[in-house]
Amino acid sequence: MVLIFDCDGVLVDSEALACEIDAQILTEIGLPYQAQDIARKFVGVSFKDMVARLEAEHGCTLPADLGSQIDRALFAKFETHLKPIEGVRETILSLPYPRCVASSSTPDRIALSLQITGLSDLFDHVFSATQVARGKPAPDLFLHAAAQMGTCPEDCIVIEDSAAGVQGALAAGMRVIGFAGGSHCGPEHAEMLQQAGACVVIGRMTDLHPFKEFLTRLDKRRPSRT
């Protein structure tokens, strides 16, 4: 059994910060967005796919340095505001399974997030959507992670906070635990993850402690790869 953790909103409480910065920068370049709009439409989606969707929706070409603009502002915000999800370190250390990270973020952003929050030492294997052709909700990143970890998709459990992530993991033939404990999650977030196909939804990372119970429940609901 291999545990595959998303990063933003699962390991680190970054999504609210990222949505705020994305909305700020997009508004500055003439595409007015609120943070809640970004959260609703783009949480869990790679930057490349977000840009493609924005350009298609608005009939425009976004600045070539948009990613750099966002990263500069976001990384500065991370340095002063980013925190780990409550209880995540202790929970991960309590689970006797191989683990890795599979995130839509860039390698630099993942590395900085884990470093600032003191989680870097927990993961020897970190995978980014930049390493595959298609980001979430496509299955590519999860299949890549499973292959690199030397296991089959059916023996992976993914912990995700976004509908795109849940859908991508299911498409890869994996089981998914939805996480609705990040600061960006509203009262409807758990239901959204359930509707996306998560087998179980938890509101606190410490809910992963009784993991044998989850495995028993999830083993009865092994998905078929689509």
PDB file of C-alpha atoms in Angstrom:
ATOM      1  CA  MET A   1       0.000   0.000   0.000  1.00  0.00           C
ATOM      2  CA  VAL A   2       1.302   3.451  -0.997  1.00  0.00           C
ATOM      3  CA  LEU A   3      -0.159   6.717   0.237  1.00  0.00           C
ATOM      4  CA  ILE A   4      -0.161   9.575  -2.274  1.00  0.00           C
ATOM      5  CA  PHE A   5      -0.649  13.009  -0.742  1.00  0.00           C
ATOM      6  CA  ASP A   6      -1.615  16.137  -2.575  1.00  0.00           C
ATOM      7  CA  CYS A   7       0.354  19.103  -1.225  1.00  0.00           C
ATOM      8  CA  ASP A   8      -1.677  22.323  -1.298  1.00  0.00           C
ATOM      9  CA  GLY A   9      -4.645  22.091   1.028  1.00  0.00           C
ATOM     10  CA  VAL A  10      -3.649  18.630   2.293  1.00  0.00           C
ATOM     11  CA  LEU A  11      -0.120  18.934   3.684  1.00  0.00           C
ATOM     12  CA  VAL A  12       0.126  22.722   3.794  1.00  0.00           C
ATOM     13  CA  ASP A  13      -2.677  25.230   4.318  1.00  0.00           C
ATOM     14  CA  SER A  14      -1.847  27.184   1.185  1.00  0.00           C
ATOM     15  CA  GLU A  15      -4.941  27.273  -0.999  1.00  0.00           C
ATOM     16  CA  ALA A  16      -6.530  30.365   0.553  1.00  0.00           C
ATOM     17  CA  LEU A  17      -3.223  32.227   0.198  1.00  0.00           C
ATOM     18  CA  ALA A  18      -2.782  31.099  -3.402  1.00  0.00           C
ATOM     19  CA  CYS A  19      -6.327  32.034  -4.408  1.00  0.00           C
ATOM     20  CA  GLU A  20      -5.837  35.487  -2.895  1.00  0.00           C
ATOM     21  CA  ILE A  21      -2.621  36.069  -4.850  1.00  0.00           C
ATOM     22  CA  ASP A  22      -4.025  34.661  -8.102  1.00  0.00           C
ATOM     23  CA  ALA A  23      -7.055  36.932  -7.864  1.00  0.00           C
ATOM     24  CA  GLN A  24      -4.895  39.948  -7.054  1.00  0.00           C
ATOM     25  CA  ILE A  25      -2.506  39.451  -9.976  1.00  0.00           C
ATOM     26  CA  LEU A  26      -5.244  38.617 -12.484  1.00  0.00           C
ATOM     27  CA  THR A  27      -7.201  41.701 -11.453  1.00  0.00           C
ATOM     28  CA  GLU A  28      -4.092  43.844 -11.885  1.00  0.00           C
ATOM     29  CA  ILE A  29      -3.680  42.670 -15.501  1.00  0.00           C
ATOM     30  CA  GLY A  30      -7.327  43.333 -16.359  1.00  0.00           C
ATOM     31  CA  LEU A  31      -9.131  40.097 -15.490  1.00  0.00           C
ATOM     32  CA  PRO A  32     -11.061  40.902 -12.301  1.00  0.00           C
ATOM     33  CA  TYR A  33     -11.448  37.887 -10.035  1.00  0.00           C
ATOM     34  CA  GLN A  34     -12.269  37.350  -6.406  1.00  0.00           C
ATOM     35  CA  ALA A  35     -10.390  34.749  -4.364  1.00  0.00           C
ATOM     36  CA  GLN A  36     -13.558  32.683  -4.012  1.00  0.00           C
ATOM     37  CA  ASP A  37     -13.917  32.581  -7.806  1.00  0.00           C
ATOM     38  CA  ILE A  38     -10.404  31.189  -8.130  1.00  0.00           C
ATOM     39  CA  ALA A  39     -11.112  28.632  -5.407  1.00  0.00           C
ATOM     40  CA  ARG A  40     -14.281  27.454  -7.096  1.00  0.00           C
ATOM     41  CA  LYS A  41     -12.808  27.143 -10.587  1.00  0.00           C
ATOM     42  CA  PHE A  42      -9.120  26.362 -10.253  1.00  0.00           C
ATOM     43  CA  VAL A  43      -8.192  24.675  -6.960  1.00  0.00           C
ATOM     44  CA  GLY A  44      -6.377  21.451  -7.833  1.00  0.00           C
ATOM     45  CA  VAL A  45      -5.708  22.534 -11.427  1.00  0.00           C
ATOM     46  CA  SER A  46      -2.174  23.038 -12.755  1.00  0.00           C
ATOM     47  CA  PHE A  47      -1.021  26.552 -13.637  1.00  0.00           C
ATOM     48  CA  LYS A  48      -0.688  25.558 -17.300  1.00  0.00           C
ATOM     49  CA  ASP A  49      -4.287  24.356 -17.426  1.00  0.00           C
ATOM     50  CA  MET A  50      -5.534  27.401 -15.526  1.00  0.00           C
ATOM     51  CA  VAL A  51      -3.890  29.702 -18.064  1.00  0.00           C
ATOM     52  CA  ALA A  52      -5.347  27.733 -20.971  1.00  0.00           C
ATOM     53  CA  ARG A  53      -8.841  27.973 -19.510  1.00  0.00           C
ATOM     54  CA  LEU A  54      -8.532  31.672 -18.732  1.00  0.00           C
ATOM     55  CA  GLU A  55      -7.306  32.471 -22.240  1.00  0.00           C
ATOM     56  CA  ALA A  56     -10.122  30.436 -23.794  1.00  0.00           C
ATOM     57  CA  GLU A  57     -12.806  31.986 -21.584  1.00  0.00           C
ATOM     58  CA  HIS A  58     -11.620  35.581 -22.028  1.00  0.00           C
ATOM     59  CA  GLY A  59     -10.324  35.365 -25.610  1.00  0.00           C
ATOM     60  CA  CYS A  60      -6.950  36.784 -24.665  1.00  0.00           C
ATOM     61  CA  THR A  61      -3.284  35.922 -24.339  1.00  0.00           C
ATOM     62  CA  LEU A  62      -1.971  36.229 -20.814  1.00  0.00           C
ATOM     63  CA  PRO A  63       1.488  37.721 -20.166  1.00  0.00           C
ATOM     64  CA  ALA A  64       4.352  35.296 -20.658  1.00  0.00           C
ATOM     65  CA  ASP A  65       5.702  36.167 -17.217  1.00  0.00           C
ATOM     66  CA  LEU A  66       2.399  35.660 -15.400  1.00  0.00           C
ATOM     67  CA  GLY A  67       3.719  32.573 -13.643  1.00  0.00           C
ATOM     68  CA  SER A  68       6.770  34.479 -12.417  1.00  0.00           C
ATOM     69  CA  GLN A  69       4.612  37.355 -11.186  1.00  0.00           C
ATOM     70  CA  ILE A  70       2.386  35.003  -9.223  1.00  0.00           C
ATOM     71  CA  ASP A  71       5.306  33.009  -7.835  1.00  0.00           C
ATOM     72  CA  ARG A  72       7.131  36.088  -6.552  1.00  0.00           C
ATOM     73  CA  ALA A  73       4.067  37.358  -4.720  1.00  0.00           C
ATOM     74  CA  LEU A  74       3.017  33.927  -3.503  1.00  0.00           C
ATOM     75  CA  PHE A  75       6.435  32.823  -2.266  1.00  0.00           C
ATOM     76  CA  ALA A  76       6.764  36.058  -0.283  1.00  0.00           C
ATOM     77  CA  LYS A  77       3.343  35.379   1.238  1.00  0.00           C
ATOM     78  CA  PHE A  78       4.358  31.813   2.068  1.00  0.00           C
ATOM     79  CA  GLU A  79       7.432  33.007   3.954  1.00  0.00           C
ATOM     80  CA  THR A  80       5.276  34.898   6.439  1.00  0.00           C
ATOM     81  CA  HIS A  81       1.911  33.119   6.439  1.00  0.00           C
ATOM     82  CA  LEU A  82       2.175  29.497   5.316  1.00  0.00           C
ATOM     83  CA  LYS A  83       1.477  26.838   7.934  1.00  0.00           C
ATOM     84  CA  PRO A  84       1.186  23.058   7.820  1.00  0.00           C
ATOM     85  CA  ILE A  85      -2.225  21.465   8.085  1.00  0.00           C
ATOM     86  CA  GLU A  86      -2.860  20.884  11.773  1.00  0.00           C
ATOM     87  CA  GLY A  87      -1.694  17.461  12.938  1.00  0.00           C
ATOM     88  CA  VAL A  88      -0.274  16.440   9.567  1.00  0.00           C
ATOM     89  CA  ARG A  89       3.285  15.643  10.675  1.00  0.00           C
ATOM     90  CA  GLU A  90       2.276  13.476  13.604  1.00  0.00           C
ATOM     91  CA  THR A  91      -0.346  11.706  11.520  1.00  0.00           C
ATOM     92  CA  ILE A  92       2.027  10.876   8.686  1.00  0.00           C
ATOM     93  CA  LEU A  93       4.655   9.570  11.077  1.00  0.00           C
ATOM     94  CA  SER A  94       2.047   7.298  12.634  1.00  0.00           C
ATOM     95  CA  LEU A  95       1.179   5.568   9.347  1.00  0.00           C
ATOM     96  CA  PRO A  96       3.480   2.646   8.461  1.00  0.00           C
ATOM     97  CA  TYR A  97       3.150   2.908   4.679  1.00  0.00           C
ATOM     98  CA  PRO A  98       5.377   4.185   1.869  1.00  0.00           C
ATOM     99  CA  ARG A  99       4.321   7.679   0.859  1.00  0.00           C
ATOM    100  CA  CYS A 100       4.868  10.360  -1.732  1.00  0.00           C
ATOM    101  CA  VAL A 101       3.556  13.734  -2.878  1.00  0.00           C
ATOM    102  CA  ALA A 102       1.715  14.264  -6.182  1.00  0.00           C
ATOM    103  CA  SER A 103       0.843  17.922  -6.678  1.00  0.00           C
ATOM    104  CA  SER A 104      -0.374  20.224  -9.433  1.00  0.00           C
ATOM    105  CA  SER A 105       2.134  22.824  -8.241  1.00  0.00           C
ATOM    106  CA  THR A 106       5.602  23.391  -9.677  1.00  0.00           C
ATOM    107  CA  PRO A 107       8.598  21.640  -8.092  1.00  0.00           C
ATOM    108  CA  ASP A 108       9.898  24.949  -6.698  1.00  0.00           C
ATOM    109  CA  ARG A 109       6.588  25.738  -5.021  1.00  0.00           C
ATOM    110  CA  ILE A 110       6.243  22.239  -3.570  1.00  0.00           C
ATOM    111  CA  ALA A 111       9.805  22.298  -2.234  1.00  0.00           C
ATOM    112  CA  LEU A 112       9.363  25.733  -0.652  1.00  0.00           C
ATOM    113  CA  SER A 113       6.021  24.764   0.881  1.00  0.00           C
ATOM    114  CA  LEU A 114       7.429  21.640   2.495  1.00  0.00           C
ATOM    115  CA  GLN A 115      10.554  23.455   3.663  1.00  0.00           C
ATOM    116  CA  ILE A 116       8.724  26.368   5.297  1.00  0.00           C
ATOM    117  CA  THR A 117       6.295  24.050   7.088  1.00  0.00           C
ATOM    118  CA  GLY A 118       8.981  21.618   8.253  1.00  0.00           C
ATOM    119  CA  LEU A 119       7.646  18.651   6.282  1.00  0.00           C
ATOM    120  CA  SER A 120      10.468  18.145   3.777  1.00  0.00           C
ATOM    121  CA  ASP A 121      12.034  15.266   5.672  1.00  0.00           C
ATOM    122  CA  LEU A 122       8.822  13.236   5.472  1.00  0.00           C
ATOM    123  CA  PHE A 123       8.955  12.746   1.701  1.00  0.00           C
ATOM    124  CA  ASP A 124      11.761  11.265  -0.373  1.00  0.00           C
ATOM    125  CA  HIS A 125       9.507  11.161  -3.443  1.00  0.00           C
ATOM    126  CA  VAL A 126       7.786  14.297  -4.735  1.00  0.00           C
ATOM    127  CA  PHE A 127       6.023  14.473  -8.094  1.00  0.00           C
ATOM    128  CA  SER A 128       4.726  17.544  -9.937  1.00  0.00           C
ATOM    129  CA  ALA A 129       2.212  17.988 -12.737  1.00  0.00           C
ATOM    130  CA  THR A 130       5.058  19.581 -14.713  1.00  0.00           C
ATOM    131  CA  GLN A 131       6.433  16.045 -15.164  1.00  0.00           C
ATOM    132  CA  VAL A 132       3.438  14.757 -17.131  1.00  0.00           C
ATOM    133  CA  ALA A 133       1.525  15.734 -20.245  1.00  0.00           C
ATOM    134  CA  ARG A 134      -1.814  16.372 -18.553  1.00  0.00           C
ATOM    135  CA  GLY A 135      -2.571  17.658 -15.092  1.00  0.00           C
ATOM    136  CA  LYS A 136      -5.467  16.756 -12.830  1.00  0.00           C
ATOM    137  CA  PRO A 137      -8.267  15.746 -13.457  1.00  0.00           C
ATOM    138  CA  ALA A 138      -6.383  13.550 -15.950  1.00  0.00           C
ATOM    139  CA  PRO A 139      -4.831  10.459 -14.337  1.00  0.00           C
ATOM    140  CA  ASP A 140      -1.306  11.079 -15.670  1.00  0.00           C
ATOM    141  CA  LEU A 141       0.290  12.426 -12.492  1.00  0.00           C
ATOM    142  CA  PHE A 142      -1.078   9.648 -10.300  1.00  0.00           C
ATOM    143  CA  LEU A 143      -0.045   6.931 -12.746  1.00  0.00           C
ATOM    144  CA  HIS A 144       3.427   8.484 -12.912  1.00  0.00           C
ATOM    145  CA  ALA A 145       3.659   8.502  -9.122  1.00  0.00           C
ATOM    146  CA  ALA A 146       2.589   4.871  -8.856  1.00  0.00           C
ATOM    147  CA  ALA A 147       5.100   3.791 -11.501  1.00  0.00           C
ATOM    148  CA  GLN A 148       7.934   5.675  -9.805  1.00  0.00           C
ATOM    149  CA  MET A 149       6.978   4.164  -6.451  1.00  0.00           C
ATOM    150  CA  GLY A 150       7.043   0.694  -8.008  1.00  0.00           C
ATOM    151  CA  THR A 151       3.438  -0.180  -7.278  1.00  0.00           C
ATOM    152  CA  CYS A 152       0.179  -0.671  -9.141  1.00  0.00           C
ATOM    153  CA  PRO A 153      -2.608   1.925  -9.043  1.00  0.00           C
ATOM    154  CA  GLU A 154      -4.954  -0.457  -7.231  1.00  0.00           C
ATOM    155  CA  ASP A 155      -2.569  -0.481  -4.276  1.00  0.00           C
ATOM    156  CA  CYS A 156      -2.511   3.310  -3.912  1.00  0.00           C
ATOM    157  CA  ILE A 157      -4.661   5.512  -1.732  1.00  0.00           C
ATOM    158  CA  VAL A 158      -4.742   9.219  -2.558  1.00  0.00           C
ATOM    159  CA  ILE A 159      -5.491  11.993  -0.066  1.00  0.00           C
ATOM    160  CA  GLU A 160      -6.962  14.950  -1.960  1.00  0.00           C
ATOM    161  CA  ASP A 161      -8.800  18.188  -1.248  1.00  0.00           C
ATOM    162  CA  SER A 162     -10.001  19.065  -4.759  1.00  0.00           C
ATOM    163  CA  ALA A 163     -12.603  17.645  -7.124  1.00  0.00           C
ATOM    164  CA  ALA A 164     -10.004  17.650  -9.914  1.00  0.00           C
ATOM    165  CA  GLY A 165      -7.642  15.599  -7.770  1.00  0.00           C
ATOM    166  CA  VAL A 166     -10.334  13.119  -6.764  1.00  0.00           C
ATOM    167  CA  GLN A 167     -11.384  12.652 -10.379  1.00  0.00           C
ATOM    168  CA  GLY A 168      -7.795  12.180 -11.532  1.00  0.00           C
ATOM    169  CA  ALA A 169      -7.083   9.562  -8.888  1.00  0.00           C
ATOM    170  CA  LEU A 170     -10.254   7.645  -9.702  1.00  0.00           C
ATOM    171  CA  ALA A 171      -9.410   7.754 -13.403  1.00  0.00           C
ATOM    172  CA  ALA A 172      -6.040   6.213 -12.505  1.00  0.00           C
ATOM    173  CA  GLY A 173      -7.794   3.325 -10.748  1.00  0.00           C
ATOM    174  CA  MET A 174      -6.932   4.483  -7.234  1.00  0.00           C
ATOM    175  CA  ARG A 175      -9.020   4.958  -4.119  1.00  0.00           C
ATOM    176  CA  VAL A 176      -9.396   8.425  -2.648  1.00  0.00           C
ATOM    177  CA  ILE A 177      -9.796   9.919   0.790  1.00  0.00           C
ATOM    178  CA  GLY A 178     -11.157  13.440   0.508  1.00  0.00           C
ATOM    179  CA  PHE A 179      -9.783  16.055   2.910  1.00  0.00           C
ATOM    180  CA  ALA A 180     -11.994  18.992   3.828  1.00  0.00           C
ATOM    181  CA  GLY A 181      -9.938  20.507   6.640  1.00  0.00           C
ATOM    182  CA  GLY A 182      -8.064  23.312   4.885  1.00  0.00           C
ATOM    183  CA  SER A 183      -8.885  26.945   5.607  1.00  0.00           C
ATOM    184  CA  HIS A 184     -10.239  27.311   2.054  1.00  0.00           C
ATOM    185  CA  CYS A 185     -12.890  24.652   2.621  1.00  0.00           C
ATOM    186  CA  GLY A 186     -16.424  25.884   3.171  1.00  0.00           C
ATOM    187  CA  PRO A 187     -19.345  23.904   4.623  1.00  0.00           C
ATOM    188  CA  GLU A 188     -20.128  22.421   1.209  1.00  0.00           C
ATOM    189  CA  HIS A 189     -16.609  21.143   0.539  1.00  0.00           C
ATOM    190  CA  ALA A 190     -17.090  17.652   1.965  1.00  0.00           C
ATOM    191  CA  GLU A 191     -20.195  17.075  -0.136  1.00  0.00           C
ATOM    192  CA  MET A 192     -18.353  18.299  -3.229  1.00  0.00           C
ATOM    193  CA  LEU A 193     -15.574  15.758  -2.644  1.00  0.00           C
ATOM    194  CA  GLN A 194     -18.125  12.998  -2.111  1.00  0.00           C
ATOM    195  CA  GLN A 195     -19.895  13.914  -5.332  1.00  0.00           C
ATOM    196  CA  ALA A 196     -16.556  13.844  -7.147  1.00  0.00           C
ATOM    197  CA  GLY A 197     -16.151  10.242  -5.985  1.00  0.00           C
ATOM    198  CA  ALA A 198     -14.118  10.240  -2.780  1.00  0.00           C
ATOM    199  CA  CYS A 199     -14.720   7.006  -0.865  1.00  0.00           C
ATOM    200  CA  VAL A 200     -14.281   8.699   2.501  1.00  0.00           C
ATOM    201  CA  VAL A 201     -14.113  12.374   3.458  1.00  0.00           C
ATOM    202  CA  ILE A 202     -12.338  13.533   6.616  1.00  0.00           C
ATOM    203  CA  GLY A 203     -12.302  16.948   8.236  1.00  0.00           C
ATOM    204  CA  ARG A 204      -9.133  16.591  10.316  1.00  0.00           C
ATOM    205  CA  MET A 205      -5.816  15.047   9.388  1.00  0.00           C
ATOM    206  CA  THR A 206      -5.786  13.167  12.680  1.00  0.00           C
ATOM    207  CA  ASP A 207      -8.806  11.228  11.374  1.00  0.00           C
ATOM    208  CA  LEU A 208      -6.268   9.206   9.383  1.00  0.00           C
ATOM    209  CA  HIS A 209      -4.910   7.626  12.584  1.00  0.00           C
ATOM    210  CA  PRO A 210      -7.377   4.705  12.603  1.00  0.00           C
ATOM    211  CA  PHE A 211      -6.169   3.828   9.112  1.00  0.00           C
ATOM    212  CA  LYS A 212      -6.952   0.130   9.233  1.00  0.00           C
ATOM    213  CA  GLU A 213     -10.635   0.998   9.401  1.00  0.00           C
ATOM    214  CA  PHE A 214     -10.291   3.127   6.271  1.00  0.00           C
ATOM    215  CA  LEU A 215      -8.486   0.339   4.447  1.00  0.00           C
ATOM    216  CA  THR A 216     -11.210  -2.125   5.310  1.00  0.00           C
ATOM    217  CA  ARG A 217     -13.895   0.216   4.041  1.00  0.00           C
ATOM    218  CA  LEU A 218     -12.003   1.249   0.932  1.00  0.00           C
ATOM    219  CA  ASP A 219     -11.035  -2.309  -0.043  1.00  0.00           C
ATOM    220  CA  LYS A 220     -14.713  -2.951  -0.636  1.00  0.00           C
ATOM    221  CA  ARG A 221     -14.846  -0.096  -3.118  1.00  0.00           C
ATOM    222  CA  ARG A 222     -11.868  -0.628  -5.426  1.00  0.00           C
ATOM    223  CA  PRO A 223     -12.536   1.476  -8.540  1.00  0.00           C
ATOM    224  CA  SER A 224     -12.134   0.266 -12.093  1.00  0.00           C
ATOM    225  CA  ARG A 225      -9.755   2.289 -14.217  1.00  0.00           C
ATOM    226  CA  THR A 226     -11.534   4.435 -16.823  1.00  0.00           C
TER     227      THR A 226
END
